[in-house]
Amino acid sequence: TKEIAAHDEDIVVWTGDKKAATKVRTIEKADYETIHKDYSESIDALERAIAVLKKQAYDRKQVSLTQVASLRHMRLIPTEAKKAIEAFLMQDPAEGLAVSAPEADGYEFQSQGVIDMLQKLFDKFVGERTDLEKEEMSSQHAFEMLVQDLRAQVDQATKDSAEKTETKAKKLEAKASSEANLQDTSDMKAADEKYLSDLTATCEKKASDFASRQQLRAEEIAAITKAIEIISSGAVAGSAEKHLPAFLQPRGTALAMLRADTEGGAR
């Protein structure tokens, strides 16, 4: 019973752990997708902005800096980078042809500096996104292994609990059957003892009756023997006709008369 209760408790704990791990993984997955989306959008915007700035070096009039300006609203773009972009956008590239050569060179130098800055951010974000993806894969794998292990433990505990429950039921059934058999045996023993007691009493009565009959026969034989002796003696030879018909009467009556005559002769 204690083992079954322990298995049931383990099942509850491991099932709870699995639910908790699944909940945490769901939150982690949602966070990952949000951050991954930010990185992907920032990388795409940086890539487009770099392409625009590089094209501007050849034809300023045909280039729109909208892509560059959009970087100011990206969550992952550092504050310093946003300030540099803002300063760069404060200049009017449309007037680039009217400025002096030193001013034009300064603008181009600043443009190249922005390009270099954006390129570094691009490379940095690509690397961080790659690391994020690897971390997500590792977390997902760890989660799957944990769930697999918990599921295996729950399945094994469930199996063990079921087996022990079945064993317990069989033991209880065997105990009940044994108790029933014991009761049957007790009842049978009581019946046998009563039968033996009755049989013994019957046998004793029959033995007593047999002894009584044997005693009676012995007495009858003795009486007959005595009668024969009397008849055979000369003293009563003349009275044979008197006594002989008596022996033809029923044995009990003849013996009674014989005993009476014998007693009279003795007197």
PDB file of C-alpha atoms in Angstrom, residues 25-194:
ATOM      1  CA  ARG A  25       9.041  26.742 -22.475  1.00  0.00           C
ATOM      2  CA  THR A  26       5.972  28.459 -23.914  1.00  0.00           C
ATOM      3  CA  ILE A  27       7.029  31.748 -22.321  1.00  0.00           C
ATOM      4  CA  GLU A  28      10.628  31.322 -23.494  1.00  0.00           C
ATOM      5  CA  LYS A  29       9.431  30.523 -27.010  1.00  0.00           C
ATOM      6  CA  ALA A  30       7.257  33.641 -27.116  1.00  0.00           C
ATOM      7  CA  ASP A  31      10.159  35.805 -25.880  1.00  0.00           C
ATOM      8  CA  TYR A  32      12.462  34.257 -28.443  1.00  0.00           C
ATOM      9  CA  GLU A  33      10.067  34.906 -31.294  1.00  0.00           C
ATOM     10  CA  THR A  34       9.652  38.547 -30.220  1.00  0.00           C
ATOM     11  CA  ILE A  35      13.393  39.176 -29.935  1.00  0.00           C
ATOM     12  CA  HIS A  36      14.138  37.244 -33.109  1.00  0.00           C
ATOM     13  CA  LYS A  37      11.599  39.362 -34.949  1.00  0.00           C
ATOM     14  CA  ASP A  38      13.251  42.555 -33.648  1.00  0.00           C
ATOM     15  CA  TYR A  39      16.657  41.355 -34.796  1.00  0.00           C
ATOM     16  CA  SER A  40      15.364  40.325 -38.211  1.00  0.00           C
ATOM     17  CA  GLU A  41      13.577  43.652 -38.755  1.00  0.00           C
ATOM     18  CA  SER A  42      16.630  45.620 -37.599  1.00  0.00           C
ATOM     19  CA  ILE A  43      18.962  43.589 -39.801  1.00  0.00           C
ATOM     20  CA  ASP A  44      16.710  44.100 -42.835  1.00  0.00           C
ATOM     21  CA  ALA A  45      16.447  47.846 -42.138  1.00  0.00           C
ATOM     22  CA  LEU A  46      20.216  48.178 -41.672  1.00  0.00           C
ATOM     23  CA  GLU A  47      20.851  46.289 -44.877  1.00  0.00           C
ATOM     24  CA  ARG A  48      18.526  48.582 -46.827  1.00  0.00           C
ATOM     25  CA  ALA A  49      19.918  51.726 -45.184  1.00  0.00           C
ATOM     26  CA  ILE A  50      23.493  50.730 -45.997  1.00  0.00           C
ATOM     27  CA  ALA A  51      22.521  50.083 -49.605  1.00  0.00           C
ATOM     28  CA  VAL A  52      20.848  53.522 -49.783  1.00  0.00           C
ATOM     29  CA  LEU A  53      23.846  55.336 -48.330  1.00  0.00           C
ATOM     30  CA  LYS A  54      26.240  53.562 -50.659  1.00  0.00           C
ATOM     31  CA  LYS A  55      24.072  54.500 -53.630  1.00  0.00           C
ATOM     32  CA  GLN A  56      23.923  58.094 -52.410  1.00  0.00           C
ATOM     33  CA  ALA A  57      27.631  58.401 -52.908  1.00  0.00           C
ATOM     34  CA  TYR A  58      26.991  58.203 -56.648  1.00  0.00           C
ATOM     35  CA  ASP A  59      23.651  59.957 -57.094  1.00  0.00           C
ATOM     36  CA  ARG A  60      22.337  61.997 -54.164  1.00  0.00           C
ATOM     37  CA  LYS A  61      19.304  63.398 -56.003  1.00  0.00           C
ATOM     38  CA  GLN A  62      17.878  59.988 -56.846  1.00  0.00           C
ATOM     39  CA  VAL A  63      18.179  58.614 -53.333  1.00  0.00           C
ATOM     40  CA  SER A  64      15.586  58.822 -50.546  1.00  0.00           C
ATOM     41  CA  LEU A  65      16.870  58.620 -46.993  1.00  0.00           C
ATOM     42  CA  THR A  66      13.596  57.192 -45.705  1.00  0.00           C
ATOM     43  CA  GLN A  67      15.276  53.832 -45.054  1.00  0.00           C
ATOM     44  CA  VAL A  68      17.984  55.535 -43.023  1.00  0.00           C
ATOM     45  CA  ALA A  69      15.446  57.630 -41.092  1.00  0.00           C
ATOM     46  CA  SER A  70      13.445  54.511 -40.165  1.00  0.00           C
ATOM     47  CA  LEU A  71      16.400  53.256 -38.148  1.00  0.00           C
ATOM     48  CA  ARG A  72      15.666  55.890 -35.512  1.00  0.00           C
ATOM     49  CA  HIS A  73      12.537  53.935 -34.535  1.00  0.00           C
ATOM     50  CA  MET A  74      14.175  50.522 -34.275  1.00  0.00           C
ATOM     51  CA  ARG A  75      14.215  49.209 -30.699  1.00  0.00           C
ATOM     52  CA  LEU A  76      17.582  47.508 -31.002  1.00  0.00           C
ATOM     53  CA  ILE A  77      19.443  50.474 -32.502  1.00  0.00           C
ATOM     54  CA  PRO A  78      21.655  51.997 -29.758  1.00  0.00           C
ATOM     55  CA  THR A  79      20.985  55.571 -28.650  1.00  0.00           C
ATOM     56  CA  GLU A  80      24.394  56.803 -29.854  1.00  0.00           C
ATOM     57  CA  ALA A  81      23.743  55.356 -33.292  1.00  0.00           C
ATOM     58  CA  LYS A  82      20.350  57.057 -33.423  1.00  0.00           C
ATOM     59  CA  LYS A  83      21.980  60.404 -32.564  1.00  0.00           C
ATOM     60  CA  ALA A  84      24.551  59.945 -35.319  1.00  0.00           C
ATOM     61  CA  ILE A  85      21.807  59.113 -37.813  1.00  0.00           C
ATOM     62  CA  GLU A  86      19.809  62.148 -36.679  1.00  0.00           C
ATOM     63  CA  ALA A  87      22.830  64.422 -37.154  1.00  0.00           C
ATOM     64  CA  PHE A  88      23.477  62.975 -40.562  1.00  0.00           C
ATOM     65  CA  LEU A  89      19.883  63.479 -41.647  1.00  0.00           C
ATOM     66  CA  MET A  90      20.023  67.131 -40.559  1.00  0.00           C
ATOM     67  CA  GLN A  91      22.172  67.783 -43.600  1.00  0.00           C
ATOM     68  CA  ASP A  92      20.387  68.332 -46.915  1.00  0.00           C
ATOM     69  CA  PRO A  93      21.912  66.130 -49.580  1.00  0.00           C
ATOM     70  CA  ALA A  94      19.884  67.948 -52.231  1.00  0.00           C
ATOM     71  CA  GLU A  95      22.152  70.917 -51.805  1.00  0.00           C
ATOM     72  CA  GLY A  96      25.247  68.862 -52.189  1.00  0.00           C
ATOM     73  CA  LEU A  97      26.079  70.238 -55.668  1.00  0.00           C
ATOM     74  CA  ALA A  98      26.026  73.832 -54.491  1.00  0.00           C
ATOM     75  CA  VAL A  99      28.473  73.437 -51.633  1.00  0.00           C
ATOM     76  CA  SER A 100      32.192  73.889 -51.843  1.00  0.00           C
ATOM     77  CA  ALA A 101      34.515  70.980 -52.349  1.00  0.00           C
ATOM     78  CA  PRO A 102      35.667  70.864 -48.697  1.00  0.00           C
ATOM     79  CA  GLU A 103      32.055  70.832 -47.515  1.00  0.00           C
ATOM     80  CA  ALA A 104      31.192  68.103 -49.991  1.00  0.00           C
ATOM     81  CA  ASP A 105      34.152  66.068 -48.851  1.00  0.00           C
ATOM     82  CA  GLY A 106      33.040  66.535 -45.253  1.00  0.00           C
ATOM     83  CA  TYR A 107      29.529  65.331 -46.062  1.00  0.00           C
ATOM     84  CA  GLU A 108      30.868  62.314 -47.891  1.00  0.00           C
ATOM     85  CA  PHE A 109      33.194  61.563 -44.970  1.00  0.00           C
ATOM     86  CA  GLN A 110      30.271  61.751 -42.555  1.00  0.00           C
ATOM     87  CA  SER A 111      28.190  59.533 -44.857  1.00  0.00           C
ATOM     88  CA  GLN A 112      30.940  56.945 -44.938  1.00  0.00           C
ATOM     89  CA  GLY A 113      31.167  57.079 -41.158  1.00  0.00           C
ATOM     90  CA  VAL A 114      27.451  56.363 -40.892  1.00  0.00           C
ATOM     91  CA  ILE A 115      27.808  53.492 -43.341  1.00  0.00           C
ATOM     92  CA  ASP A 116      30.642  51.997 -41.283  1.00  0.00           C
ATOM     93  CA  MET A 117      28.619  52.386 -38.094  1.00  0.00           C
ATOM     94  CA  LEU A 118      25.569  50.744 -39.637  1.00  0.00           C
ATOM     95  CA  GLN A 119      27.694  47.943 -41.073  1.00  0.00           C
ATOM     96  CA  LYS A 120      29.101  47.195 -37.623  1.00  0.00           C
ATOM     97  CA  LEU A 121      25.589  47.139 -36.194  1.00  0.00           C
ATOM     98  CA  PHE A 122      24.505  44.869 -39.027  1.00  0.00           C
ATOM     99  CA  ASP A 123      27.309  42.388 -38.359  1.00  0.00           C
ATOM    100  CA  LYS A 124      26.675  42.580 -34.622  1.00  0.00           C
ATOM    101  CA  PHE A 125      22.955  41.913 -34.982  1.00  0.00           C
ATOM    102  CA  VAL A 126      23.508  39.049 -37.395  1.00  0.00           C
ATOM    103  CA  GLY A 127      25.887  37.432 -34.910  1.00  0.00           C
ATOM    104  CA  GLU A 128      23.540  37.986 -31.983  1.00  0.00           C
ATOM    105  CA  ARG A 129      20.602  36.601 -33.927  1.00  0.00           C
ATOM    106  CA  THR A 130      22.636  33.515 -34.778  1.00  0.00           C
ATOM    107  CA  ASP A 131      23.537  33.068 -31.107  1.00  0.00           C
ATOM    108  CA  LEU A 132      19.877  33.558 -30.204  1.00  0.00           C
ATOM    109  CA  GLU A 133      18.834  30.857 -32.661  1.00  0.00           C
ATOM    110  CA  LYS A 134      21.448  28.452 -31.284  1.00  0.00           C
ATOM    111  CA  GLU A 135      20.303  29.168 -27.741  1.00  0.00           C
ATOM    112  CA  GLU A 136      16.704  28.544 -28.748  1.00  0.00           C
ATOM    113  CA  MET A 137      17.632  25.231 -30.346  1.00  0.00           C
ATOM    114  CA  SER A 138      19.516  24.236 -27.195  1.00  0.00           C
ATOM    115  CA  SER A 139      16.600  25.243 -24.950  1.00  0.00           C
ATOM    116  CA  GLN A 140      14.118  23.381 -27.125  1.00  0.00           C
ATOM    117  CA  HIS A 141      16.295  20.267 -27.109  1.00  0.00           C
ATOM    118  CA  ALA A 142      16.719  20.418 -23.323  1.00  0.00           C
ATOM    119  CA  PHE A 143      12.959  20.823 -22.934  1.00  0.00           C
ATOM    120  CA  GLU A 144      12.238  17.853 -25.170  1.00  0.00           C
ATOM    121  CA  MET A 145      14.721  15.687 -23.255  1.00  0.00           C
ATOM    122  CA  LEU A 146      13.207  16.760 -19.932  1.00  0.00           C
ATOM    123  CA  VAL A 147       9.666  16.036 -21.094  1.00  0.00           C
ATOM    124  CA  GLN A 148      10.758  12.688 -22.506  1.00  0.00           C
ATOM    125  CA  ASP A 149      12.403  11.765 -19.206  1.00  0.00           C
ATOM    126  CA  LEU A 150       9.400  12.891 -17.144  1.00  0.00           C
ATOM    127  CA  ARG A 151       7.019  11.045 -19.439  1.00  0.00           C
ATOM    128  CA  ALA A 152       9.104   7.871 -19.129  1.00  0.00           C
ATOM    129  CA  GLN A 153       9.133   8.187 -15.343  1.00  0.00           C
ATOM    130  CA  VAL A 154       5.385   8.739 -15.224  1.00  0.00           C
ATOM    131  CA  ASP A 155       4.773   5.762 -17.523  1.00  0.00           C
ATOM    132  CA  GLN A 156       7.031   3.510 -15.430  1.00  0.00           C
ATOM    133  CA  ALA A 157       5.480   4.658 -12.156  1.00  0.00           C
ATOM    134  CA  THR A 158       2.009   4.118 -13.617  1.00  0.00           C
ATOM    135  CA  LYS A 159       2.990   0.614 -14.714  1.00  0.00           C
ATOM    136  CA  ASP A 160       4.549  -0.214 -11.326  1.00  0.00           C
ATOM    137  CA  SER A 161       1.511   1.143  -9.487  1.00  0.00           C
ATOM    138  CA  ALA A 162      -0.844  -0.898 -11.667  1.00  0.00           C
ATOM    139  CA  GLU A 163       1.212  -4.069 -11.130  1.00  0.00           C
ATOM    140  CA  LYS A 164       1.349  -3.582  -7.367  1.00  0.00           C
ATOM    141  CA  THR A 165      -2.370  -2.803  -7.274  1.00  0.00           C
ATOM    142  CA  GLU A 166      -3.079  -6.005  -9.193  1.00  0.00           C
ATOM    143  CA  THR A 167      -0.767  -7.979  -6.892  1.00  0.00           C
ATOM    144  CA  LYS A 168      -2.499  -6.519  -3.848  1.00  0.00           C
ATOM    145  CA  ALA A 169      -5.905  -7.443  -5.270  1.00  0.00           C
ATOM    146  CA  LYS A 170      -4.725 -11.005  -5.930  1.00  0.00           C
ATOM    147  CA  LYS A 171      -3.369 -11.298  -2.390  1.00  0.00           C
ATOM    148  CA  LEU A 172      -6.641 -10.056  -0.945  1.00  0.00           C
ATOM    149  CA  GLU A 173      -8.535 -12.493  -3.144  1.00  0.00           C
ATOM    150  CA  ALA A 174      -6.232 -15.334  -2.095  1.00  0.00           C
ATOM    151  CA  LYS A 175      -6.656 -14.368   1.556  1.00  0.00           C
ATOM    152  CA  ALA A 176     -10.437 -14.333   1.210  1.00  0.00           C
ATOM    153  CA  SER A 177     -10.338 -17.689  -0.560  1.00  0.00           C
ATOM    154  CA  SER A 178      -8.045 -19.109   2.131  1.00  0.00           C
ATOM    155  CA  GLU A 179     -10.349 -17.883   4.877  1.00  0.00           C
ATOM    156  CA  ALA A 180     -13.317 -19.387   3.062  1.00  0.00           C
ATOM    157  CA  ASN A 181     -11.460 -22.697   2.677  1.00  0.00           C
ATOM    158  CA  LEU A 182     -10.511 -22.584   6.349  1.00  0.00           C
ATOM    159  CA  GLN A 183     -14.156 -22.071   7.273  1.00  0.00           C
ATOM    160  CA  ASP A 184     -15.155 -24.952   5.016  1.00  0.00           C
ATOM    161  CA  THR A 185     -12.469 -27.117   6.616  1.00  0.00           C
ATOM    162  CA  SER A 186     -13.641 -26.139  10.094  1.00  0.00           C
ATOM    163  CA  ASP A 187     -17.230 -26.937   9.180  1.00  0.00           C
ATOM    164  CA  MET A 188     -16.166 -30.249   7.672  1.00  0.00           C
ATOM    165  CA  LYS A 189     -14.077 -31.086  10.754  1.00  0.00           C
ATOM    166  CA  ALA A 190     -17.014 -30.298  13.025  1.00  0.00           C
ATOM    167  CA  ALA A 191     -19.259 -32.489  10.880  1.00  0.00           C
ATOM    168  CA  ASP A 192     -16.685 -35.314  10.926  1.00  0.00           C
ATOM    169  CA  GLU A 193     -16.335 -35.054  14.696  1.00  0.00           C
ATOM    170  CA  LYS A 194     -20.112 -35.212  15.128  1.00  0.00           C
TER     171      LYS A 194
END
